[in-house]
Amino acid sequence: MIYFTIKHQSPSLHELLIVVFLWLTAPISALMMASAGRRVHKKKVDTD
């Protein structure tokens, strides 16, 4: 993004949308993966 901003003197809308999308979805994805990892490693309790 920096290269094209310097070359064209302004960032394009497409580049900005990609950055915003990644900025918003990365923390949500990390939270979901951490939650799934915790569920996989939980010990199962038998109730028999």
Steps between C-alpha positions, in 0.01 A plus 500: 500500500785739578660444160184583307422798724841649423478414131148638443507769773183362663378163625227336299163413649558131431822495703338683790206258505737203514691651793178579690363150436817334630519738796145410603503126437844402636410535872171317449676213321763476774230490767311224320815289453596540866151401610504192278842403635376523858200282419716232339733478800227490767484176694180306455324408823315168512166515680443123516 
